[in-house]
Amino acid sequence: QVQLVESGGGLVQAGGSLRLSCAASGRTFSTYGMGWFRQAPGKEREFVARIRWSGGTTLYADSVKGRFTISRDNAKNTVYLQMNSLKPEDTAVYYCAVRSAGGSTWDYWGQGTQVTVSS
């Protein structure tokens, strides 16, 4: 019902920046929030950041707070993740997700975009 497409990943040196985008399409009228997760090889998927769709309030993982900024364009059904001061440990596949209103889980997921930070 909702399709998500991430873009903006790539290779960057430590200390550099990247901006990820995630465009949602389909039936997006019941979106409660959108978020970003990441998964590094051999590790579990972890929460990165989320933003509530109506109020725009944000929440960040401690590991990225102060370096990453999540934002959204409600009219475009798009969420962004501005990543600054990147570290090698930020290397992972980054996924965006949608949480529907009334739900308690992340309902829809994108295919992911690779972010590689070299030192």
Tab-separated table of C-alpha atoms in Angstrom:
chain	number	residue	atom	x	y	z
A	1	GLN	CA	0.000	0.000	0.000
A	2	VAL	CA	2.983	2.275	0.592
A	3	GLN	CA	6.180	2.081	-1.409
A	4	LEU	CA	9.428	3.652	-0.241
A	5	VAL	CA	12.476	4.440	-2.340
A	6	GLU	CA	15.715	5.583	-0.722
A	7	SER	CA	18.440	7.493	-2.505
A	8	GLY	CA	21.562	9.476	-1.741
A	9	GLY	CA	23.860	6.799	-0.409
A	10	GLY	CA	27.435	6.443	-1.499
A	11	LEU	CA	31.070	6.467	-0.495
A	12	VAL	CA	32.394	9.314	1.599
A	13	GLN	CA	35.507	9.966	3.656
A	14	ALA	CA	35.364	10.267	7.410
A	15	GLY	CA	34.250	13.745	8.385
A	16	GLY	CA	32.240	14.176	5.227
A	17	SER	CA	28.519	14.532	4.672
A	18	LEU	CA	25.706	12.821	2.816
A	19	ARG	CA	22.012	13.505	2.479
A	20	LEU	CA	19.624	10.602	2.156
A	21	SER	CA	16.142	10.924	0.724
A	22	CYS	CA	13.169	8.623	0.992
A	23	ALA	CA	10.123	9.175	-1.177
A	24	ALA	CA	6.861	7.487	-0.255
A	25	SER	CA	4.147	6.701	-2.745
A	26	GLY	CA	0.849	4.901	-2.714
A	27	ARG	CA	-1.634	5.298	0.104
A	28	THR	CA	0.243	7.705	2.345
A	29	PHE	CA	-2.717	9.494	3.882
A	30	SER	CA	-2.494	7.637	7.191
A	31	THR	CA	1.174	8.228	7.963
A	32	TYR	CA	1.993	8.723	11.628
A	33	GLY	CA	5.707	9.058	11.166
A	34	MET	CA	8.712	8.160	9.094
A	35	GLY	CA	12.077	7.015	10.265
A	36	TRP	CA	15.533	5.829	9.384
A	37	PHE	CA	17.220	2.617	10.447
A	38	ARG	CA	20.548	1.107	9.549
A	39	GLN	CA	22.173	-2.289	9.523
A	40	ALA	CA	25.881	-2.969	9.354
A	41	PRO	CA	27.292	-6.356	8.302
A	42	GLY	CA	27.056	-8.846	11.143
A	43	LYS	CA	25.034	-6.511	13.320
A	44	GLU	CA	21.390	-6.098	14.144
A	45	ARG	CA	19.266	-3.405	12.597
A	46	GLU	CA	19.270	-0.280	14.730
A	47	PHE	CA	17.146	2.800	15.007
A	48	VAL	CA	18.668	6.040	13.748
A	49	ALA	CA	16.004	8.751	13.759
A	50	ARG	CA	12.300	9.346	13.326
A	51	ILE	CA	9.998	12.262	12.701
A	52	ARG	CA	6.291	12.551	13.390
A	53	TRP	CA	4.368	13.540	10.309
A	54	SER	CA	1.956	16.102	11.699
A	55	GLY	CA	3.899	17.830	14.447
A	56	GLY	CA	7.381	17.277	13.099
A	57	THR	CA	8.873	16.251	16.421
A	58	THR	CA	12.087	14.305	16.103
A	59	LEU	CA	13.955	11.615	17.969
A	60	TYR	CA	17.527	10.461	17.449
A	61	ALA	CA	19.686	7.616	18.546
A	62	ASP	CA	22.420	8.751	20.909
A	63	SER	CA	25.061	7.616	18.453
A	64	VAL	CA	23.975	10.135	15.813
A	65	LYS	CA	22.576	12.992	17.880
A	66	GLY	CA	24.253	16.255	16.988
A	67	ARG	CA	25.527	14.898	13.676
A	68	PHE	CA	22.396	13.756	11.840
A	69	THR	CA	19.243	15.733	11.132
A	70	ILE	CA	15.948	14.254	10.009
A	71	SER	CA	13.398	16.387	8.202
A	72	ARG	CA	10.313	15.911	6.105
A	73	ASP	CA	8.335	17.491	3.305
A	74	ASN	CA	4.744	16.506	3.938
A	75	ALA	CA	3.541	17.691	0.537
A	76	LYS	CA	6.084	15.479	-1.205
A	77	ASN	CA	5.750	12.556	1.202
A	78	THR	CA	9.491	12.606	1.532
A	79	VAL	CA	11.813	12.281	4.490
A	80	TYR	CA	15.469	13.286	4.526
A	81	LEU	CA	18.461	12.413	6.627
A	82	GLN	CA	21.297	14.910	6.594
A	83	MET	CA	24.410	13.167	7.861
A	84	ASN	CA	27.391	15.278	8.877
A	85	SER	CA	30.706	14.430	10.503
A	86	LEU	CA	30.415	10.874	9.281
A	87	LYS	CA	32.449	8.173	10.971
A	88	PRO	CA	33.520	4.746	9.709
A	89	GLU	CA	31.118	3.184	12.208
A	90	ASP	CA	28.259	4.853	10.342
A	91	THR	CA	28.870	2.454	7.461
A	92	ALA	CA	25.683	0.476	6.912
A	93	VAL	CA	22.701	-0.030	4.699
A	94	TYR	CA	20.220	2.680	5.589
A	95	TYR	CA	16.506	1.966	5.401
A	96	CYS	CA	13.574	4.295	5.691
A	97	ALA	CA	10.292	3.157	7.153
A	98	VAL	CA	6.722	4.321	7.630
A	99	ARG	CA	4.598	3.962	10.721
A	100	SER	CA	0.864	4.154	10.086
A	101	ALA	CA	-1.529	5.993	12.338
A	102	GLY	CA	-2.931	3.675	14.964
A	103	GLY	CA	-0.180	1.141	14.523
A	104	SER	CA	2.481	0.052	16.966
A	105	THR	CA	5.054	-1.200	14.475
A	106	TRP	CA	6.910	0.078	11.456
A	107	ASP	CA	4.631	-1.035	8.651
A	108	TYR	CA	6.520	-0.356	5.437
A	109	TRP	CA	10.178	-0.482	4.519
A	110	GLY	CA	12.330	0.643	1.649
A	111	GLN	CA	14.976	-1.472	-0.047
A	112	GLY	CA	17.849	0.425	1.514
A	113	THR	CA	20.755	2.519	0.334
A	114	GLN	CA	24.401	1.784	1.078
A	115	VAL	CA	26.468	4.309	2.994
A	116	THR	CA	30.181	3.629	3.233
A	117	VAL	CA	32.490	5.860	5.250
A	118	SER	CA	36.201	5.373	4.687
A	119	SER	CA	39.071	6.440	6.912
